[in-house]
Amino acid sequence: MSSVTRIAIAVVERDGRYLVGLRTKQQTLAGKAEFPGGKVEANETFEAAAIRECLEETGLEIEIVSHLDSVEWDYDHGRIALEFILCRVGSQQEPRPPFRWVAGNELPNLDWPDANQTVIQKL
Ligand SMILES: Nc1nc2c([nH]c(=O)n2[C@H]2C[C@H](O)[C@@H](COP(=O)(O)OP(=O)(O)OP(=O)(O)O)O2)c(=O)[nH]1
């Protein structure tokens, strides 16, 4: 299988902290930290997919700020093209666990998927 799966990632910042989850045992890259995100549907923009996935996974409504990074990565489970999109959230609402707010300077201490390394260095 050589096709590339398009993935939108919402890097959501609020007061210097970022929305971070944990990949479950049932998922690929189990136990790794993750930003909200997932597969882009047909006829959907990366931005719309980031907003949709964040709402589905965390319960938080977000707005797009800017594009952060584009990364292509070959995992054992397939090749993906990730668009990391910086987002903000208006409300003080708390995310649905396991998502939580993590200070920017703590992000490098977490165990991220390999494809996230460059974006973590930019934050
Ligand atoms: N949500 C999210 N996915 C990430 C990050 N970094 C990273 O490499 N990925 C990868 C893991 C998956 O291959 C893909 C996300 O797709 P997905 O969320 O729809 O996939 P999934 O885990 O629900 O399903 P699956 O891959 O187990 O079939 O992107 C990240 O920070 N957040």
PDB file of N, CA, C and O in Angstrom, residues 68-113:
ATOM      1  N   LEU A  68       1.633  25.612  11.024  1.00  0.00           N
ATOM      2  CA  LEU A  68       2.894  25.454  11.753  1.00  0.00           C
ATOM      3  C   LEU A  68       3.929  24.634  11.001  1.00  0.00           C
ATOM      4  O   LEU A  68       5.112  24.980  10.952  1.00  0.00           O
ATOM      5  N   ASP A  69       3.496  23.501  10.442  1.00  0.00           N
ATOM      6  CA  ASP A  69       4.466  22.577   9.867  1.00  0.00           C
ATOM      7  C   ASP A  69       3.765  21.547   8.984  1.00  0.00           C
ATOM      8  O   ASP A  69       2.603  21.209   9.240  1.00  0.00           O
ATOM      9  N   SER A  70       4.484  21.072   7.959  1.00  0.00           N
ATOM     10  CA  SER A  70       4.012  19.956   7.127  1.00  0.00           C
ATOM     11  C   SER A  70       5.055  18.860   7.214  1.00  0.00           C
ATOM     12  O   SER A  70       6.236  19.121   6.978  1.00  0.00           O
ATOM     13  N   VAL A  71       4.617  17.641   7.528  1.00  0.00           N
ATOM     14  CA  VAL A  71       5.565  16.533   7.717  1.00  0.00           C
ATOM     15  C   VAL A  71       5.030  15.292   7.027  1.00  0.00           C
ATOM     16  O   VAL A  71       3.856  14.952   7.188  1.00  0.00           O
ATOM     17  N   GLU A  72       5.887  14.618   6.243  1.00  0.00           N
ATOM     18  CA  GLU A  72       5.524  13.294   5.726  1.00  0.00           C
ATOM     19  C   GLU A  72       6.316  12.274   6.495  1.00  0.00           C
ATOM     20  O   GLU A  72       7.521  12.465   6.730  1.00  0.00           O
ATOM     21  N   TRP A  73       5.637  11.177   6.893  1.00  0.00           N
ATOM     22  CA  TRP A  73       6.337  10.182   7.712  1.00  0.00           C
ATOM     23  C   TRP A  73       5.910   8.783   7.318  1.00  0.00           C
ATOM     24  O   TRP A  73       4.741   8.529   7.056  1.00  0.00           O
ATOM     25  N   ASP A  74       6.883   7.868   7.278  1.00  0.00           N
ATOM     26  CA  ASP A  74       6.647   6.453   7.000  1.00  0.00           C
ATOM     27  C   ASP A  74       6.622   5.683   8.302  1.00  0.00           C
ATOM     28  O   ASP A  74       7.677   5.421   8.871  1.00  0.00           O
ATOM     29  N   TYR A  75       5.442   5.351   8.778  1.00  0.00           N
ATOM     30  CA  TYR A  75       5.340   4.463   9.936  1.00  0.00           C
ATOM     31  C   TYR A  75       5.170   3.036   9.436  1.00  0.00           C
ATOM     32  O   TYR A  75       4.835   2.813   8.268  1.00  0.00           O
ATOM     33  N   ASP A  76       5.336   2.054  10.337  1.00  0.00           N
ATOM     34  CA  ASP A  76       5.080   0.657   9.967  1.00  0.00           C
ATOM     35  C   ASP A  76       3.641   0.492   9.494  1.00  0.00           C
ATOM     36  O   ASP A  76       3.355  -0.328   8.624  1.00  0.00           O
ATOM     37  N   HIS A  77       2.716   1.277  10.085  1.00  0.00           N
ATOM     38  CA  HIS A  77       1.311   1.140   9.733  1.00  0.00           C
ATOM     39  C   HIS A  77       0.924   1.948   8.498  1.00  0.00           C
ATOM     40  O   HIS A  77      -0.236   1.936   8.081  1.00  0.00           O
ATOM     41  N   GLY A  78       1.871   2.654   7.894  1.00  0.00           N
ATOM     42  CA  GLY A  78       1.581   3.367   6.657  1.00  0.00           C
ATOM     43  C   GLY A  78       2.254   4.721   6.579  1.00  0.00           C
ATOM     44  O   GLY A  78       2.848   5.193   7.547  1.00  0.00           O
ATOM     45  N   ARG A  79       2.139   5.329   5.382  1.00  0.00           N
ATOM     46  CA  ARG A  79       2.750   6.638   5.153  1.00  0.00           C
ATOM     47  C   ARG A  79       1.691   7.718   5.348  1.00  0.00           C
ATOM     48  O   ARG A  79       0.594   7.623   4.798  1.00  0.00           O
ATOM     49  N   ILE A  80       2.035   8.738   6.134  1.00  0.00           N
ATOM     50  CA  ILE A  80       1.066   9.797   6.397  1.00  0.00           C
ATOM     51  C   ILE A  80       1.667  11.157   6.075  1.00  0.00           C
ATOM     52  O   ILE A  80       2.885  11.349   6.147  1.00  0.00           O
ATOM     53  N   ALA A  81       0.797  12.066   5.703  1.00  0.00           N
ATOM     54  CA  ALA A  81       1.173  13.465   5.498  1.00  0.00           C
ATOM     55  C   ALA A  81       0.431  14.276   6.537  1.00  0.00           C
ATOM     56  O   ALA A  81      -0.805  14.333   6.522  1.00  0.00           O
ATOM     57  N   LEU A  82       1.175  14.858   7.463  1.00  0.00           N
ATOM     58  CA  LEU A  82       0.556  15.599   8.558  1.00  0.00           C
ATOM     59  C   LEU A  82       0.669  17.094   8.326  1.00  0.00           C
ATOM     60  O   LEU A  82       1.728  17.590   7.933  1.00  0.00           O
ATOM     61  N   GLU A  83      -0.428  17.800   8.588  1.00  0.00           N
ATOM     62  CA  GLU A  83      -0.403  19.258   8.632  1.00  0.00           C
ATOM     63  C   GLU A  83      -0.660  19.657  10.080  1.00  0.00           C
ATOM     64  O   GLU A  83      -1.721  19.342  10.638  1.00  0.00           O
ATOM     65  N   PHE A  84       0.319  20.293  10.684  1.00  0.00           N
ATOM     66  CA  PHE A  84       0.178  20.775  12.057  1.00  0.00           C
ATOM     67  C   PHE A  84      -0.327  22.211  11.997  1.00  0.00           C
ATOM     68  O   PHE A  84       0.312  23.071  11.374  1.00  0.00           O
ATOM     69  N   ILE A  85      -1.451  22.475  12.633  1.00  0.00           N
ATOM     70  CA  ILE A  85      -2.106  23.780  12.542  1.00  0.00           C
ATOM     71  C   ILE A  85      -2.226  24.379  13.945  1.00  0.00           C
ATOM     72  O   ILE A  85      -2.803  23.755  14.847  1.00  0.00           O
ATOM     73  N   LEU A  86      -1.675  25.573  14.110  1.00  0.00           N
ATOM     74  CA  LEU A  86      -1.778  26.264  15.402  1.00  0.00           C
ATOM     75  C   LEU A  86      -3.202  26.804  15.560  1.00  0.00           C
ATOM     76  O   LEU A  86      -3.736  27.431  14.644  1.00  0.00           O
ATOM     77  N   CYS A  87      -3.790  26.537  16.709  1.00  0.00           N
ATOM     78  CA  CYS A  87      -5.180  26.914  16.966  1.00  0.00           C
ATOM     79  C   CYS A  87      -5.286  27.563  18.336  1.00  0.00           C
ATOM     80  O   CYS A  87      -4.396  27.430  19.174  1.00  0.00           O
ATOM     81  N   ARG A  88      -6.413  28.259  18.553  1.00  0.00           N
ATOM     82  CA  ARG A  88      -6.671  28.824  19.882  1.00  0.00           C
ATOM     83  C   ARG A  88      -8.088  28.465  20.295  1.00  0.00           C
ATOM     84  O   ARG A  88      -8.928  28.110  19.466  1.00  0.00           O
ATOM     85  N   VAL A  89      -8.323  28.575  21.604  1.00  0.00           N
ATOM     86  CA  VAL A  89      -9.634  28.243  22.133  1.00  0.00           C
ATOM     87  C   VAL A  89     -10.105  29.435  22.956  1.00  0.00           C
ATOM     88  O   VAL A  89      -9.315  30.025  23.701  1.00  0.00           O
ATOM     89  N   GLY A  90     -11.354  29.834  22.769  1.00  0.00           N
ATOM     90  CA  GLY A  90     -11.853  31.011  23.451  1.00  0.00           C
ATOM     91  C   GLY A  90     -12.229  30.749  24.893  1.00  0.00           C
ATOM     92  O   GLY A  90     -11.903  31.509  25.792  1.00  0.00           O
ATOM     93  N   SER A  91     -12.874  29.636  25.135  1.00  0.00           N
ATOM     94  CA  SER A  91     -13.462  29.393  26.451  1.00  0.00           C
ATOM     95  C   SER A  91     -12.441  28.867  27.454  1.00  0.00           C
ATOM     96  O   SER A  91     -11.364  28.421  27.086  1.00  0.00           O
ATOM     97  N   GLN A  92     -12.840  28.899  28.719  1.00  0.00           N
ATOM     98  CA  GLN A  92     -12.005  28.321  29.783  1.00  0.00           C
ATOM     99  C   GLN A  92     -12.424  26.887  30.067  1.00  0.00           C
ATOM    100  O   GLN A  92     -11.983  26.286  31.053  1.00  0.00           O
ATOM    101  N   GLN A  93     -13.277  26.334  29.215  1.00  0.00           N
ATOM    102  CA  GLN A  93     -13.774  24.966  29.366  1.00  0.00           C
ATOM    103  C   GLN A  93     -12.606  23.972  29.434  1.00  0.00           C
ATOM    104  O   GLN A  93     -11.581  24.167  28.778  1.00  0.00           O
ATOM    105  N   GLU A  94     -12.779  22.924  30.241  1.00  0.00           N
ATOM    106  CA  GLU A  94     -11.718  21.925  30.352  1.00  0.00           C
ATOM    107  C   GLU A  94     -11.911  20.812  29.318  1.00  0.00           C
ATOM    108  O   GLU A  94     -13.046  20.449  29.000  1.00  0.00           O
ATOM    109  N   PRO A  95     -10.804  20.259  28.790  1.00  0.00           N
ATOM    110  CA  PRO A  95     -10.926  19.198  27.785  1.00  0.00           C
ATOM    111  C   PRO A  95     -11.352  17.868  28.416  1.00  0.00           C
ATOM    112  O   PRO A  95     -11.134  17.640  29.602  1.00  0.00           O
ATOM    113  N   ARG A  96     -11.924  17.023  27.576  1.00  0.00           N
ATOM    114  CA  ARG A  96     -12.284  15.673  27.990  1.00  0.00           C
ATOM    115  C   ARG A  96     -11.009  14.846  28.150  1.00  0.00           C
ATOM    116  O   ARG A  96     -10.163  14.839  27.271  1.00  0.00           O
ATOM    117  N   PRO A  97     -10.819  14.148  29.304  1.00  0.00           N
ATOM    118  CA  PRO A  97      -9.626  13.315  29.483  1.00  0.00           C
ATOM    119  C   PRO A  97      -9.579  12.212  28.414  1.00  0.00           C
ATOM    120  O   PRO A  97     -10.649  11.783  27.967  1.00  0.00           O
ATOM    121  N   PRO A  98      -8.403  11.752  28.019  1.00  0.00           N
ATOM    122  CA  PRO A  98      -7.117  12.032  28.659  1.00  0.00           C
ATOM    123  C   PRO A  98      -6.497  13.360  28.254  1.00  0.00           C
ATOM    124  O   PRO A  98      -5.363  13.636  28.640  1.00  0.00           O
ATOM    125  N   PHE A  99      -7.230  14.191  27.455  1.00  0.00           N
ATOM    126  CA  PHE A  99      -6.621  15.460  27.049  1.00  0.00           C
ATOM    127  C   PHE A  99      -6.479  16.383  28.247  1.00  0.00           C
ATOM    128  O   PHE A  99      -7.340  16.409  29.129  1.00  0.00           O
ATOM    129  N   ARG A 100      -5.369  17.108  28.270  1.00  0.00           N
ATOM    130  CA  ARG A 100      -5.073  18.019  29.387  1.00  0.00           C
ATOM    131  C   ARG A 100      -4.190  19.131  28.841  1.00  0.00           C
ATOM    132  O   ARG A 100      -3.646  19.030  27.733  1.00  0.00           O
ATOM    133  N   TRP A 101      -4.046  20.193  29.647  1.00  0.00           N
ATOM    134  CA  TRP A 101      -3.192  21.318  29.260  1.00  0.00           C
ATOM    135  C   TRP A 101      -1.777  21.086  29.795  1.00  0.00           C
ATOM    136  O   TRP A 101      -1.604  20.817  30.989  1.00  0.00           O
ATOM    137  N   VAL A 102      -0.790  21.211  28.910  1.00  0.00           N
ATOM    138  CA  VAL A 102       0.606  20.985  29.290  1.00  0.00           C
ATOM    139  C   VAL A 102       1.405  22.237  28.934  1.00  0.00           C
ATOM    140  O   VAL A 102       1.299  22.751  27.809  1.00  0.00           O
ATOM    141  N   ALA A 103       2.199  22.727  29.891  1.00  0.00           N
ATOM    142  CA  ALA A 103       3.025  23.921  29.644  1.00  0.00           C
ATOM    143  C   ALA A 103       3.987  23.679  28.482  1.00  0.00           C
ATOM    144  O   ALA A 103       4.539  22.575  28.335  1.00  0.00           O
ATOM    145  N   GLY A 104       4.187  24.727  27.678  1.00  0.00           N
ATOM    146  CA  GLY A 104       5.058  24.611  26.511  1.00  0.00           C
ATOM    147  C   GLY A 104       6.434  24.051  26.842  1.00  0.00           C
ATOM    148  O   GLY A 104       6.974  23.226  26.092  1.00  0.00           O
ATOM    149  N   ASN A 105       7.007  24.473  27.974  1.00  0.00           N
ATOM    150  CA  ASN A 105       8.359  24.002  28.301  1.00  0.00           C
ATOM    151  C   ASN A 105       8.384  22.543  28.784  1.00  0.00           C
ATOM    152  O   ASN A 105       9.460  21.967  28.939  1.00  0.00           O
ATOM    153  N   GLU A 106       7.205  21.958  29.010  1.00  0.00           N
ATOM    154  CA  GLU A 106       7.132  20.536  29.395  1.00  0.00           C
ATOM    155  C   GLU A 106       7.009  19.618  28.168  1.00  0.00           C
ATOM    156  O   GLU A 106       7.205  18.405  28.279  1.00  0.00           O
ATOM    157  N   LEU A 107       6.649  20.198  27.024  1.00  0.00           N
ATOM    158  CA  LEU A 107       6.364  19.357  25.852  1.00  0.00           C
ATOM    159  C   LEU A 107       7.540  18.462  25.455  1.00  0.00           C
ATOM    160  O   LEU A 107       7.340  17.287  25.135  1.00  0.00           O
ATOM    161  N   PRO A 108       8.803  18.965  25.478  1.00  0.00           N
ATOM    162  CA  PRO A 108       9.920  18.105  25.065  1.00  0.00           C
ATOM    163  C   PRO A 108      10.123  16.902  25.979  1.00  0.00           C
ATOM    164  O   PRO A 108      10.804  15.946  25.598  1.00  0.00           O
ATOM    165  N   ASN A 109       9.560  16.928  27.192  1.00  0.00           N
ATOM    166  CA  ASN A 109       9.742  15.806  28.129  1.00  0.00           C
ATOM    167  C   ASN A 109       8.794  14.640  27.846  1.00  0.00           C
ATOM    168  O   ASN A 109       8.960  13.569  28.424  1.00  0.00           O
ATOM    169  N   LEU A 110       7.794  14.849  26.990  1.00  0.00           N
ATOM    170  CA  LEU A 110       6.813  13.789  26.719  1.00  0.00           C
ATOM    171  C   LEU A 110       7.310  12.871  25.608  1.00  0.00           C
ATOM    172  O   LEU A 110       8.195  13.222  24.832  1.00  0.00           O
ATOM    173  N   ASP A 111       6.708  11.676  25.537  1.00  0.00           N
ATOM    174  CA  ASP A 111       7.081  10.671  24.536  1.00  0.00           C
ATOM    175  C   ASP A 111       6.170  10.824  23.319  1.00  0.00           C
ATOM    176  O   ASP A 111       5.035  10.345  23.320  1.00  0.00           O
ATOM    177  N   TRP A 112       6.654  11.533  22.287  1.00  0.00           N
ATOM    178  CA  TRP A 112       5.853  11.863  21.097  1.00  0.00           C
ATOM    179  C   TRP A 112       6.096  10.876  19.960  1.00  0.00           C
ATOM    180  O   TRP A 112       7.171  10.281  19.872  1.00  0.00           O
ATOM    181  N   PRO A 113       5.145  10.763  19.023  1.00  0.00           N
ATOM    182  CA  PRO A 113       5.429  10.044  17.776  1.00  0.00           C
ATOM    183  C   PRO A 113       6.606  10.719  17.048  1.00  0.00           C
ATOM    184  O   PRO A 113       6.788  11.937  17.173  1.00  0.00           O
TER     185      PRO A 113
END
